[in-house]
Amino acid sequence: MSAQDLHLLIVDDDERIRVLLQKFLIRNGFLVSAARDAGHARRILSGLDFDLIVLDVMMPGEDGISLTRDLREDSATPILLLTAKGETEDRIAGLEAGADDYMVKPFSFEELAARLRVQERRAAATRPAPARLSAADKSLRAGSRHVHLTDREFSLLALLAAHAGTPLPRGTIFDALWAGESSSENVVDVYIGYLRKKLKPASEFGFEIVTVRHQGFCLEGAAPLR
């Protein structure tokens, strides 16, 4: 992944630093959004995903340490903290809250950009390999994993992948794959169970099949390519 593909969120109440850093990183090929405080950052994060977060520690209201700790409950996005405090205990507090790196103000913008690229390389190394469906041998591959599927399992997974992120009602799936057969719609649940068993752990494939109450089944995450 190049810098041009990276979407960063800068969170800093100092408008001068925020604007200068945003301009510098944009000139260096990053896609950058900015927030003026933790509350603003939360609103942005509720609707967008980011590859990296640059977060000031000392802000009015909720500070960067608290926000980092909260984000770490359900996100692995790399976080680099900025602070005017350089004492060892302050750095330890940030790292223990879940930060991946720490820079003390004033800092070099060039060094910050270099550190951000290091964090992205580390994050990329832990991402699952893209999963691929093979129609030739009815299989799913992701990294070293190679899962053989029956014809029906393959068709079901391909259907869910084609509508990734959108719940498909049980009846819709049944009509697409079992139309004209003397089966009940419960057969859909049976084959969803077969797929989930074969795809454990789901983290290795980058997606999972979830049940959306009153709506149906949905493939969430990176849909397998064909």
mmCIF file with all atom_site columns, C-alpha atoms in Angstrom:
data_model
loop_
_atom_site.group_PDB
_atom_site.id
_atom_site.type_symbol
_atom_site.label_atom_id
_atom_site.label_alt_id
_atom_site.label_comp_id
_atom_site.label_asym_id
_atom_site.label_entity_id
_atom_site.label_seq_id
_atom_site.pdbx_PDB_ins_code
_atom_site.Cartn_x
_atom_site.Cartn_y
_atom_site.Cartn_z
_atom_site.occupancy
_atom_site.B_iso_or_equiv
_atom_site.pdbx_formal_charge
_atom_site.auth_seq_id
_atom_site.auth_comp_id
_atom_site.auth_asym_id
_atom_site.auth_atom_id
_atom_site.pdbx_PDB_model_num
ATOM 1   C CA . MET A 1 1   ? 0.000   0.000   0.000   1.00 0.00 ? 1   MET A CA 1
ATOM 2   C CA . SER A 1 2   ? 1.439   3.396   -1.005  1.00 0.00 ? 2   SER A CA 1
ATOM 3   C CA . ALA A 1 3   ? 1.060   6.659   0.858   1.00 0.00 ? 3   ALA A CA 1
ATOM 4   C CA . GLN A 1 4   ? -1.576  7.678   -1.677  1.00 0.00 ? 4   GLN A CA 1
ATOM 5   C CA . ASP A 1 5   ? -3.763  4.821   -0.436  1.00 0.00 ? 5   ASP A CA 1
ATOM 6   C CA . LEU A 1 6   ? -3.474  5.748   3.253   1.00 0.00 ? 6   LEU A CA 1
ATOM 7   C CA . HIS A 1 7   ? -6.291  7.670   4.907   1.00 0.00 ? 7   HIS A CA 1
ATOM 8   C CA . LEU A 1 8   ? -5.146  9.432   8.082   1.00 0.00 ? 8   LEU A CA 1
ATOM 9   C CA . LEU A 1 9   ? -7.104  11.163  10.805  1.00 0.00 ? 9   LEU A CA 1
ATOM 10  C CA . ILE A 1 10  ? -5.312  14.007  12.633  1.00 0.00 ? 10  ILE A CA 1
ATOM 11  C CA . VAL A 1 11  ? -6.830  14.973  16.000  1.00 0.00 ? 11  VAL A CA 1
ATOM 12  C CA . ASP A 1 12  ? -5.352  18.144  17.550  1.00 0.00 ? 12  ASP A CA 1
ATOM 13  C CA . ASP A 1 13  ? -6.935  21.182  19.188  1.00 0.00 ? 13  ASP A CA 1
ATOM 14  C CA . ASP A 1 14  ? -4.049  23.398  18.025  1.00 0.00 ? 14  ASP A CA 1
ATOM 15  C CA . GLU A 1 15  ? -5.369  24.686  14.695  1.00 0.00 ? 15  GLU A CA 1
ATOM 16  C CA . ARG A 1 16  ? -1.960  25.891  13.508  1.00 0.00 ? 16  ARG A CA 1
ATOM 17  C CA . ILE A 1 17  ? -0.317  22.488  13.971  1.00 0.00 ? 17  ILE A CA 1
ATOM 18  C CA . ARG A 1 18  ? -3.377  20.682  12.631  1.00 0.00 ? 18  ARG A CA 1
ATOM 19  C CA . VAL A 1 19  ? -3.498  22.707  9.421   1.00 0.00 ? 19  VAL A CA 1
ATOM 20  C CA . LEU A 1 20  ? 0.272   22.678  8.822   1.00 0.00 ? 20  LEU A CA 1
ATOM 21  C CA . LEU A 1 21  ? 0.514   18.923  9.400   1.00 0.00 ? 21  LEU A CA 1
ATOM 22  C CA . GLN A 1 22  ? -2.486  18.230  7.195   1.00 0.00 ? 22  GLN A CA 1
ATOM 23  C CA . LYS A 1 23  ? -1.007  20.280  4.338   1.00 0.00 ? 23  LYS A CA 1
ATOM 24  C CA . PHE A 1 24  ? 2.413   18.633  4.716   1.00 0.00 ? 24  PHE A CA 1
ATOM 25  C CA . LEU A 1 25  ? 1.025   15.092  4.671   1.00 0.00 ? 25  LEU A CA 1
ATOM 26  C CA . ILE A 1 26  ? -1.261  15.832  1.715   1.00 0.00 ? 26  ILE A CA 1
ATOM 27  C CA . ARG A 1 27  ? 1.753   17.160  -0.215  1.00 0.00 ? 27  ARG A CA 1
ATOM 28  C CA . ASN A 1 28  ? 3.493   13.887  0.587   1.00 0.00 ? 28  ASN A CA 1
ATOM 29  C CA . GLY A 1 29  ? 0.692   11.836  -0.914  1.00 0.00 ? 29  GLY A CA 1
ATOM 30  C CA . PHE A 1 30  ? -1.455  10.970  2.100   1.00 0.00 ? 30  PHE A CA 1
ATOM 31  C CA . LEU A 1 31  ? -5.230  11.347  2.191   1.00 0.00 ? 31  LEU A CA 1
ATOM 32  C CA . VAL A 1 32  ? -5.901  13.324  5.369   1.00 0.00 ? 32  VAL A CA 1
ATOM 33  C CA . SER A 1 33  ? -8.938  14.241  7.471   1.00 0.00 ? 33  SER A CA 1
ATOM 34  C CA . ALA A 1 34  ? -8.745  16.368  10.614  1.00 0.00 ? 34  ALA A CA 1
ATOM 35  C CA . ALA A 1 35  ? -10.633 16.776  13.891  1.00 0.00 ? 35  ALA A CA 1
ATOM 36  C CA . ARG A 1 36  ? -10.330 19.575  16.445  1.00 0.00 ? 36  ARG A CA 1
ATOM 37  C CA . ASP A 1 37  ? -10.995 17.461  19.564  1.00 0.00 ? 37  ASP A CA 1
ATOM 38  C CA . ALA A 1 38  ? -12.002 13.982  20.770  1.00 0.00 ? 38  ALA A CA 1
ATOM 39  C CA . GLY A 1 39  ? -15.728 14.609  20.318  1.00 0.00 ? 39  GLY A CA 1
ATOM 40  C CA . HIS A 1 40  ? -15.207 15.748  16.736  1.00 0.00 ? 40  HIS A CA 1
ATOM 41  C CA . ALA A 1 41  ? -12.997 12.721  16.112  1.00 0.00 ? 41  ALA A CA 1
ATOM 42  C CA . ARG A 1 42  ? -15.675 10.365  17.413  1.00 0.00 ? 42  ARG A CA 1
ATOM 43  C CA . ARG A 1 43  ? -18.238 11.813  15.010  1.00 0.00 ? 43  ARG A CA 1
ATOM 44  C CA . ILE A 1 44  ? -15.868 11.359  12.065  1.00 0.00 ? 44  ILE A CA 1
ATOM 45  C CA . LEU A 1 45  ? -14.898 7.833   13.134  1.00 0.00 ? 45  LEU A CA 1
ATOM 46  C CA . SER A 1 46  ? -18.553 6.813   13.377  1.00 0.00 ? 46  SER A CA 1
ATOM 47  C CA . GLY A 1 47  ? -18.852 7.140   9.611   1.00 0.00 ? 47  GLY A CA 1
ATOM 48  C CA . LEU A 1 48  ? -15.357 6.538   8.214   1.00 0.00 ? 48  LEU A CA 1
ATOM 49  C CA . ASP A 1 49  ? -12.566 3.987   8.549   1.00 0.00 ? 49  ASP A CA 1
ATOM 50  C CA . PHE A 1 50  ? -8.944  5.139   8.718   1.00 0.00 ? 50  PHE A CA 1
ATOM 51  C CA . ASP A 1 51  ? -5.605  3.423   8.167   1.00 0.00 ? 51  ASP A CA 1
ATOM 52  C CA . LEU A 1 52  ? -3.783  5.566   10.768  1.00 0.00 ? 52  LEU A CA 1
ATOM 53  C CA . ILE A 1 53  ? -4.649  8.047   13.524  1.00 0.00 ? 53  ILE A CA 1
ATOM 54  C CA . VAL A 1 54  ? -2.391  10.893  14.720  1.00 0.00 ? 54  VAL A CA 1
ATOM 55  C CA . LEU A 1 55  ? -3.710  11.978  18.104  1.00 0.00 ? 55  LEU A CA 1
ATOM 56  C CA . ASP A 1 56  ? -2.719  14.843  20.398  1.00 0.00 ? 56  ASP A CA 1
ATOM 57  C CA . VAL A 1 57  ? -2.643  13.934  24.088  1.00 0.00 ? 57  VAL A CA 1
ATOM 58  C CA . MET A 1 58  ? -3.379  17.294  25.708  1.00 0.00 ? 58  MET A CA 1
ATOM 59  C CA . MET A 1 59  ? -6.798  18.482  24.511  1.00 0.00 ? 59  MET A CA 1
ATOM 60  C CA . PRO A 1 60  ? -9.696  20.241  26.255  1.00 0.00 ? 60  PRO A CA 1
ATOM 61  C CA . GLY A 1 61  ? -12.384 17.851  27.373  1.00 0.00 ? 61  GLY A CA 1
ATOM 62  C CA . GLU A 1 62  ? -11.474 14.217  26.718  1.00 0.00 ? 62  GLU A CA 1
ATOM 63  C CA . ASP A 1 63  ? -7.723  13.786  26.364  1.00 0.00 ? 63  ASP A CA 1
ATOM 64  C CA . GLY A 1 64  ? -5.856  11.632  23.852  1.00 0.00 ? 64  GLY A CA 1
ATOM 65  C CA . ILE A 1 65  ? -5.010  8.896   26.347  1.00 0.00 ? 65  ILE A CA 1
ATOM 66  C CA . SER A 1 66  ? -8.681  8.345   27.164  1.00 0.00 ? 66  SER A CA 1
ATOM 67  C CA . LEU A 1 67  ? -9.684  8.349   23.504  1.00 0.00 ? 67  LEU A CA 1
ATOM 68  C CA . THR A 1 68  ? -6.897  5.902   22.644  1.00 0.00 ? 68  THR A CA 1
ATOM 69  C CA . ARG A 1 69  ? -7.967  3.524   25.391  1.00 0.00 ? 69  ARG A CA 1
ATOM 70  C CA . ASP A 1 70  ? -11.582 3.653   24.187  1.00 0.00 ? 70  ASP A CA 1
ATOM 71  C CA . LEU A 1 71  ? -10.696 3.139   20.523  1.00 0.00 ? 71  LEU A CA 1
ATOM 72  C CA . ARG A 1 72  ? -8.583  0.117   21.395  1.00 0.00 ? 72  ARG A CA 1
ATOM 73  C CA . GLU A 1 73  ? -11.657 -1.730  22.687  1.00 0.00 ? 73  GLU A CA 1
ATOM 74  C CA . ASP A 1 74  ? -12.800 -2.478  19.132  1.00 0.00 ? 74  ASP A CA 1
ATOM 75  C CA . SER A 1 75  ? -10.146 -1.181  16.738  1.00 0.00 ? 75  SER A CA 1
ATOM 76  C CA . ALA A 1 76  ? -6.600  -2.141  15.791  1.00 0.00 ? 76  ALA A CA 1
ATOM 77  C CA . THR A 1 77  ? -5.954  0.992   13.709  1.00 0.00 ? 77  THR A CA 1
ATOM 78  C CA . PRO A 1 78  ? -2.393  2.218   14.394  1.00 0.00 ? 78  PRO A CA 1
ATOM 79  C CA . ILE A 1 79  ? -2.352  5.281   16.661  1.00 0.00 ? 79  ILE A CA 1
ATOM 80  C CA . LEU A 1 80  ? 0.564   7.725   16.985  1.00 0.00 ? 80  LEU A CA 1
ATOM 81  C CA . LEU A 1 81  ? 0.349   10.097  19.952  1.00 0.00 ? 81  LEU A CA 1
ATOM 82  C CA . LEU A 1 82  ? 1.635   13.682  19.966  1.00 0.00 ? 82  LEU A CA 1
ATOM 83  C CA . THR A 1 83  ? 2.375   15.446  23.238  1.00 0.00 ? 83  THR A CA 1
ATOM 84  C CA . ALA A 1 84  ? 4.249   18.339  24.761  1.00 0.00 ? 84  ALA A CA 1
ATOM 85  C CA . LYS A 1 85  ? 5.209   16.064  27.659  1.00 0.00 ? 85  LYS A CA 1
ATOM 86  C CA . GLY A 1 86  ? 8.313   13.968  27.208  1.00 0.00 ? 86  GLY A CA 1
ATOM 87  C CA . GLU A 1 87  ? 8.623   12.296  30.597  1.00 0.00 ? 87  GLU A CA 1
ATOM 88  C CA . THR A 1 88  ? 8.983   8.531   30.649  1.00 0.00 ? 88  THR A CA 1
ATOM 89  C CA . GLU A 1 89  ? 5.800   8.029   32.680  1.00 0.00 ? 89  GLU A CA 1
ATOM 90  C CA . ASP A 1 90  ? 3.788   9.984   30.096  1.00 0.00 ? 90  ASP A CA 1
ATOM 91  C CA . ARG A 1 91  ? 5.106   7.842   27.250  1.00 0.00 ? 91  ARG A CA 1
ATOM 92  C CA . ILE A 1 92  ? 4.370   4.695   29.227  1.00 0.00 ? 92  ILE A CA 1
ATOM 93  C CA . ALA A 1 93  ? 0.801   5.863   29.915  1.00 0.00 ? 93  ALA A CA 1
ATOM 94  C CA . GLY A 1 94  ? 0.210   6.384   26.204  1.00 0.00 ? 94  GLY A CA 1
ATOM 95  C CA . LEU A 1 95  ? 1.666   3.048   25.186  1.00 0.00 ? 95  LEU A CA 1
ATOM 96  C CA . GLU A 1 96  ? -0.232  1.198   27.895  1.00 0.00 ? 96  GLU A CA 1
ATOM 97  C CA . ALA A 1 97  ? -3.455  2.809   26.660  1.00 0.00 ? 97  ALA A CA 1
ATOM 98  C CA . GLY A 1 98  ? -2.821  1.137   23.310  1.00 0.00 ? 98  GLY A CA 1
ATOM 99  C CA . ALA A 1 99  ? -0.824  3.656   21.270  1.00 0.00 ? 99  ALA A CA 1
ATOM 100 C CA . ASP A 1 100 ? 1.635   2.252   18.721  1.00 0.00 ? 100 ASP A CA 1
ATOM 101 C CA . ASP A 1 101 ? 4.078   5.154   18.732  1.00 0.00 ? 101 ASP A CA 1
ATOM 102 C CA . TYR A 1 102 ? 4.765   8.451   20.499  1.00 0.00 ? 102 TYR A CA 1
ATOM 103 C CA . MET A 1 103 ? 6.316   11.776  19.433  1.00 0.00 ? 103 MET A CA 1
ATOM 104 C CA . VAL A 1 104 ? 7.116   14.786  21.603  1.00 0.00 ? 104 VAL A CA 1
ATOM 105 C CA . LYS A 1 105 ? 6.386   18.323  20.393  1.00 0.00 ? 105 LYS A CA 1
ATOM 106 C CA . PRO A 1 106 ? 8.071   20.082  18.697  1.00 0.00 ? 106 PRO A CA 1
ATOM 107 C CA . PHE A 1 107 ? 8.741   17.351  16.156  1.00 0.00 ? 107 PHE A CA 1
ATOM 108 C CA . SER A 1 108 ? 9.955   16.936  12.598  1.00 0.00 ? 108 SER A CA 1
ATOM 109 C CA . PHE A 1 109 ? 7.143   16.517  10.080  1.00 0.00 ? 109 PHE A CA 1
ATOM 110 C CA . GLU A 1 110 ? 9.476   14.393  7.949   1.00 0.00 ? 110 GLU A CA 1
ATOM 111 C CA . GLU A 1 111 ? 10.141  12.045  10.866  1.00 0.00 ? 111 GLU A CA 1
ATOM 112 C CA . LEU A 1 112 ? 6.417   11.810  11.596  1.00 0.00 ? 112 LEU A CA 1
ATOM 113 C CA . ALA A 1 113 ? 5.700   10.817  7.974   1.00 0.00 ? 113 ALA A CA 1
ATOM 114 C CA . ALA A 1 114 ? 8.431   8.165   8.176   1.00 0.00 ? 114 ALA A CA 1
ATOM 115 C CA . ARG A 1 115 ? 7.001   6.781   11.431  1.00 0.00 ? 115 ARG A CA 1
ATOM 116 C CA . LEU A 1 116 ? 3.522   6.641   9.897   1.00 0.00 ? 116 LEU A CA 1
ATOM 117 C CA . ARG A 1 117 ? 4.837   4.567   7.000   1.00 0.00 ? 117 ARG A CA 1
ATOM 118 C CA . VAL A 1 118 ? 6.503   2.184   9.462   1.00 0.00 ? 118 VAL A CA 1
ATOM 119 C CA . GLN A 1 119 ? 3.217   1.734   11.314  1.00 0.00 ? 119 GLN A CA 1
ATOM 120 C CA . GLU A 1 120 ? 1.367   1.031   8.074   1.00 0.00 ? 120 GLU A CA 1
ATOM 121 C CA . ARG A 1 121 ? 3.936   -1.591  7.044   1.00 0.00 ? 121 ARG A CA 1
ATOM 122 C CA . ARG A 1 122 ? 3.533   -3.301  10.406  1.00 0.00 ? 122 ARG A CA 1
ATOM 123 C CA . ALA A 1 123 ? -0.264  -3.232  10.129  1.00 0.00 ? 123 ALA A CA 1
ATOM 124 C CA . ALA A 1 124 ? -0.163  -4.543  6.554   1.00 0.00 ? 124 ALA A CA 1
ATOM 125 C CA . ALA A 1 125 ? 1.949   -7.521  7.637   1.00 0.00 ? 125 ALA A CA 1
ATOM 126 C CA . THR A 1 126 ? -0.825  -8.675  9.989   1.00 0.00 ? 126 THR A CA 1
ATOM 127 C CA . ARG A 1 127 ? -3.707  -8.328  7.533   1.00 0.00 ? 127 ARG A CA 1
ATOM 128 C CA . PRO A 1 128 ? -5.152  -11.566 6.136   1.00 0.00 ? 128 PRO A CA 1
ATOM 129 C CA . ALA A 1 129 ? -4.303  -12.372 2.526   1.00 0.00 ? 129 ALA A CA 1
ATOM 130 C CA . PRO A 1 130 ? -7.181  -11.659 0.134   1.00 0.00 ? 130 PRO A CA 1
ATOM 131 C CA . ALA A 1 131 ? -9.516  -14.646 -0.081  1.00 0.00 ? 131 ALA A CA 1
ATOM 132 C CA . ARG A 1 132 ? -10.213 -15.989 -3.563  1.00 0.00 ? 132 ARG A CA 1
ATOM 133 C CA . LEU A 1 133 ? -12.949 -18.241 -4.836  1.00 0.00 ? 133 LEU A CA 1
ATOM 134 C CA . SER A 1 134 ? -11.955 -20.702 -7.552  1.00 0.00 ? 134 SER A CA 1
ATOM 135 C CA . ALA A 1 135 ? -14.779 -21.942 -9.760  1.00 0.00 ? 135 ALA A CA 1
ATOM 136 C CA . ALA A 1 136 ? -12.420 -24.442 -11.396 1.00 0.00 ? 136 ALA A CA 1
ATOM 137 C CA . ASP A 1 137 ? -12.115 -26.674 -8.330  1.00 0.00 ? 137 ASP A CA 1
ATOM 138 C CA . LYS A 1 138 ? -14.860 -25.180 -6.127  1.00 0.00 ? 138 LYS A CA 1
ATOM 139 C CA . SER A 1 139 ? -12.478 -23.936 -3.448  1.00 0.00 ? 139 SER A CA 1
ATOM 140 C CA . LEU A 1 140 ? -11.606 -20.917 -1.334  1.00 0.00 ? 140 LEU A CA 1
ATOM 141 C CA . ARG A 1 141 ? -7.982  -19.858 -0.856  1.00 0.00 ? 141 ARG A CA 1
ATOM 142 C CA . ALA A 1 142 ? -6.524  -17.323 1.565   1.00 0.00 ? 142 ALA A CA 1
ATOM 143 C CA . GLY A 1 143 ? -2.788  -17.385 2.213   1.00 0.00 ? 143 GLY A CA 1
ATOM 144 C CA . SER A 1 144 ? -1.883  -20.960 3.144   1.00 0.00 ? 144 SER A CA 1
ATOM 145 C CA . ARG A 1 145 ? -5.515  -21.962 3.721   1.00 0.00 ? 145 ARG A CA 1
ATOM 146 C CA . HIS A 1 146 ? -7.207  -23.968 0.976   1.00 0.00 ? 146 HIS A CA 1
ATOM 147 C CA . VAL A 1 147 ? -10.795 -24.990 1.668   1.00 0.00 ? 147 VAL A CA 1
ATOM 148 C CA . HIS A 1 148 ? -12.691 -27.346 -0.640  1.00 0.00 ? 148 HIS A CA 1
ATOM 149 C CA . LEU A 1 149 ? -16.405 -26.602 -1.024  1.00 0.00 ? 149 LEU A CA 1
ATOM 150 C CA . THR A 1 150 ? -19.293 -28.637 -2.365  1.00 0.00 ? 150 THR A CA 1
ATOM 151 C CA . ASP A 1 151 ? -21.102 -27.256 -5.406  1.00 0.00 ? 151 ASP A CA 1
ATOM 152 C CA . ARG A 1 152 ? -23.908 -25.932 -3.213  1.00 0.00 ? 152 ARG A CA 1
ATOM 153 C CA . GLU A 1 153 ? -21.550 -24.412 -0.630  1.00 0.00 ? 153 GLU A CA 1
ATOM 154 C CA . PHE A 1 154 ? -19.629 -22.702 -3.412  1.00 0.00 ? 154 PHE A CA 1
ATOM 155 C CA . SER A 1 155 ? -22.803 -21.293 -4.968  1.00 0.00 ? 155 SER A CA 1
ATOM 156 C CA . LEU A 1 156 ? -24.021 -20.054 -1.589  1.00 0.00 ? 156 LEU A CA 1
ATOM 157 C CA . LEU A 1 157 ? -20.744 -18.327 -0.750  1.00 0.00 ? 157 LEU A CA 1
ATOM 158 C CA . ALA A 1 158 ? -20.533 -16.794 -4.223  1.00 0.00 ? 158 ALA A CA 1
ATOM 159 C CA . LEU A 1 159 ? -24.077 -15.444 -3.841  1.00 0.00 ? 159 LEU A CA 1
ATOM 160 C CA . LEU A 1 160 ? -23.309 -13.885 -0.454  1.00 0.00 ? 160 LEU A CA 1
ATOM 161 C CA . ALA A 1 161 ? -20.041 -12.439 -1.796  1.00 0.00 ? 161 ALA A CA 1
ATOM 162 C CA . ALA A 1 162 ? -21.854 -10.848 -4.730  1.00 0.00 ? 162 ALA A CA 1
ATOM 163 C CA . HIS A 1 163 ? -24.046 -9.000  -2.215  1.00 0.00 ? 163 HIS A CA 1
ATOM 164 C CA . ALA A 1 164 ? -21.404 -8.428  0.476   1.00 0.00 ? 164 ALA A CA 1
ATOM 165 C CA . GLY A 1 165 ? -22.543 -6.000  3.149   1.00 0.00 ? 165 GLY A CA 1
ATOM 166 C CA . THR A 1 166 ? -26.221 -6.483  2.276   1.00 0.00 ? 166 THR A CA 1
ATOM 167 C CA . PRO A 1 167 ? -28.391 -8.983  4.203   1.00 0.00 ? 167 PRO A CA 1
ATOM 168 C CA . LEU A 1 168 ? -30.060 -11.548 1.942   1.00 0.00 ? 168 LEU A CA 1
ATOM 169 C CA . PRO A 1 169 ? -33.391 -12.941 3.188   1.00 0.00 ? 169 PRO A CA 1
ATOM 170 C CA . ARG A 1 170 ? -33.584 -16.693 3.646   1.00 0.00 ? 170 ARG A CA 1
ATOM 171 C CA . GLY A 1 171 ? -36.319 -16.879 1.007   1.00 0.00 ? 171 GLY A CA 1
ATOM 172 C CA . THR A 1 172 ? -34.219 -15.003 -1.540  1.00 0.00 ? 172 THR A CA 1
ATOM 173 C CA . ILE A 1 173 ? -31.303 -17.401 -1.052  1.00 0.00 ? 173 ILE A CA 1
ATOM 174 C CA . PHE A 1 174 ? -33.616 -20.412 -1.236  1.00 0.00 ? 174 PHE A CA 1
ATOM 175 C CA . ASP A 1 175 ? -35.211 -19.228 -4.482  1.00 0.00 ? 175 ASP A CA 1
ATOM 176 C CA . ALA A 1 176 ? -31.799 -18.583 -6.029  1.00 0.00 ? 176 ALA A CA 1
ATOM 177 C CA . LEU A 1 177 ? -30.230 -21.931 -5.133  1.00 0.00 ? 177 LEU A CA 1
ATOM 178 C CA . TRP A 1 178 ? -33.015 -24.430 -4.396  1.00 0.00 ? 178 TRP A CA 1
ATOM 179 C CA . ALA A 1 179 ? -35.860 -23.294 -6.653  1.00 0.00 ? 179 ALA A CA 1
ATOM 180 C CA . GLY A 1 180 ? -37.963 -26.233 -7.837  1.00 0.00 ? 180 GLY A CA 1
ATOM 181 C CA . GLU A 1 181 ? -36.533 -28.669 -5.298  1.00 0.00 ? 181 GLU A CA 1
ATOM 182 C CA . SER A 1 182 ? -38.572 -30.397 -2.628  1.00 0.00 ? 182 SER A CA 1
ATOM 183 C CA . SER A 1 183 ? -36.796 -28.717 0.257   1.00 0.00 ? 183 SER A CA 1
ATOM 184 C CA . SER A 1 184 ? -37.830 -26.187 2.887   1.00 0.00 ? 184 SER A CA 1
ATOM 185 C CA . GLU A 1 185 ? -36.130 -22.868 3.498   1.00 0.00 ? 185 GLU A CA 1
ATOM 186 C CA . ASN A 1 186 ? -34.431 -24.443 6.531   1.00 0.00 ? 186 ASN A CA 1
ATOM 187 C CA . VAL A 1 187 ? -31.914 -25.966 4.123   1.00 0.00 ? 187 VAL A CA 1
ATOM 188 C CA . VAL A 1 188 ? -30.399 -22.476 3.867   1.00 0.00 ? 188 VAL A CA 1
ATOM 189 C CA . ASP A 1 189 ? -29.591 -22.519 7.599   1.00 0.00 ? 189 ASP A CA 1
ATOM 190 C CA . VAL A 1 190 ? -28.032 -25.961 7.240   1.00 0.00 ? 190 VAL A CA 1
ATOM 191 C CA . TYR A 1 191 ? -25.657 -24.858 4.491   1.00 0.00 ? 191 TYR A CA 1
ATOM 192 C CA . ILE A 1 192 ? -24.832 -21.581 6.250   1.00 0.00 ? 192 ILE A CA 1
ATOM 193 C CA . GLY A 1 193 ? -23.760 -23.789 9.169   1.00 0.00 ? 193 GLY A CA 1
ATOM 194 C CA . TYR A 1 194 ? -21.607 -25.939 6.875   1.00 0.00 ? 194 TYR A CA 1
ATOM 195 C CA . LEU A 1 195 ? -19.835 -22.845 5.515   1.00 0.00 ? 195 LEU A CA 1
ATOM 196 C CA . ARG A 1 196 ? -19.230 -21.312 8.929   1.00 0.00 ? 196 ARG A CA 1
ATOM 197 C CA . LYS A 1 197 ? -17.677 -24.551 10.136  1.00 0.00 ? 197 LYS A CA 1
ATOM 198 C CA . LYS A 1 198 ? -15.341 -24.772 7.145   1.00 0.00 ? 198 LYS A CA 1
ATOM 199 C CA . LEU A 1 199 ? -14.339 -21.110 7.403   1.00 0.00 ? 199 LEU A CA 1
ATOM 200 C CA . LYS A 1 200 ? -13.183 -21.149 11.028  1.00 0.00 ? 200 LYS A CA 1
ATOM 201 C CA . PRO A 1 201 ? -11.407 -19.083 12.123  1.00 0.00 ? 201 PRO A CA 1
ATOM 202 C CA . ALA A 1 202 ? -13.079 -16.356 10.057  1.00 0.00 ? 202 ALA A CA 1
ATOM 203 C CA . SER A 1 203 ? -10.198 -13.951 10.775  1.00 0.00 ? 203 SER A CA 1
ATOM 204 C CA . GLU A 1 204 ? -7.960  -15.921 8.382   1.00 0.00 ? 204 GLU A CA 1
ATOM 205 C CA . PHE A 1 205 ? -10.242 -15.078 5.464   1.00 0.00 ? 205 PHE A CA 1
ATOM 206 C CA . GLY A 1 206 ? -11.014 -11.443 6.278   1.00 0.00 ? 206 GLY A CA 1
ATOM 207 C CA . PHE A 1 207 ? -14.786 -11.934 6.269   1.00 0.00 ? 207 PHE A CA 1
ATOM 208 C CA . GLU A 1 208 ? -17.529 -13.697 8.163   1.00 0.00 ? 208 GLU A CA 1
ATOM 209 C CA . ILE A 1 209 ? -21.127 -14.727 7.569   1.00 0.00 ? 209 ILE A CA 1
ATOM 210 C CA . VAL A 1 210 ? -23.402 -13.056 10.094  1.00 0.00 ? 210 VAL A CA 1
ATOM 211 C CA . THR A 1 211 ? -27.096 -13.424 10.856  1.00 0.00 ? 211 THR A CA 1
ATOM 212 C CA . VAL A 1 212 ? -28.984 -10.120 10.746  1.00 0.00 ? 212 VAL A CA 1
ATOM 213 C CA . ARG A 1 213 ? -32.168 -10.472 12.758  1.00 0.00 ? 213 ARG A CA 1
ATOM 214 C CA . HIS A 1 214 ? -35.349 -10.237 10.666  1.00 0.00 ? 214 HIS A CA 1
ATOM 215 C CA . GLN A 1 215 ? -33.282 -9.543  7.538   1.00 0.00 ? 215 GLN A CA 1
ATOM 216 C CA . GLY A 1 216 ? -31.299 -12.664 6.672   1.00 0.00 ? 216 GLY A CA 1
ATOM 217 C CA . PHE A 1 217 ? -27.654 -13.578 6.185   1.00 0.00 ? 217 PHE A CA 1
ATOM 218 C CA . CYS A 1 218 ? -24.865 -11.168 5.322   1.00 0.00 ? 218 CYS A CA 1
ATOM 219 C CA . LEU A 1 219 ? -21.207 -11.497 4.371   1.00 0.00 ? 219 LEU A CA 1
ATOM 220 C CA . GLU A 1 220 ? -19.273 -8.833  6.312   1.00 0.00 ? 220 GLU A CA 1
ATOM 221 C CA . GLY A 1 221 ? -15.676 -7.876  5.625   1.00 0.00 ? 221 GLY A CA 1
ATOM 222 C CA . ALA A 1 222 ? -13.614 -8.258  2.471   1.00 0.00 ? 222 ALA A CA 1
ATOM 223 C CA . ALA A 1 223 ? -15.628 -10.330 -0.007  1.00 0.00 ? 223 ALA A CA 1
ATOM 224 C CA . PRO A 1 224 ? -13.647 -13.164 -1.654  1.00 0.00 ? 224 PRO A CA 1
ATOM 225 C CA . LEU A 1 225 ? -12.555 -12.407 -5.222  1.00 0.00 ? 225 LEU A CA 1
ATOM 226 C CA . ARG A 1 226 ? -13.273 -14.683 -8.161  1.00 0.00 ? 226 ARG A CA 1
#
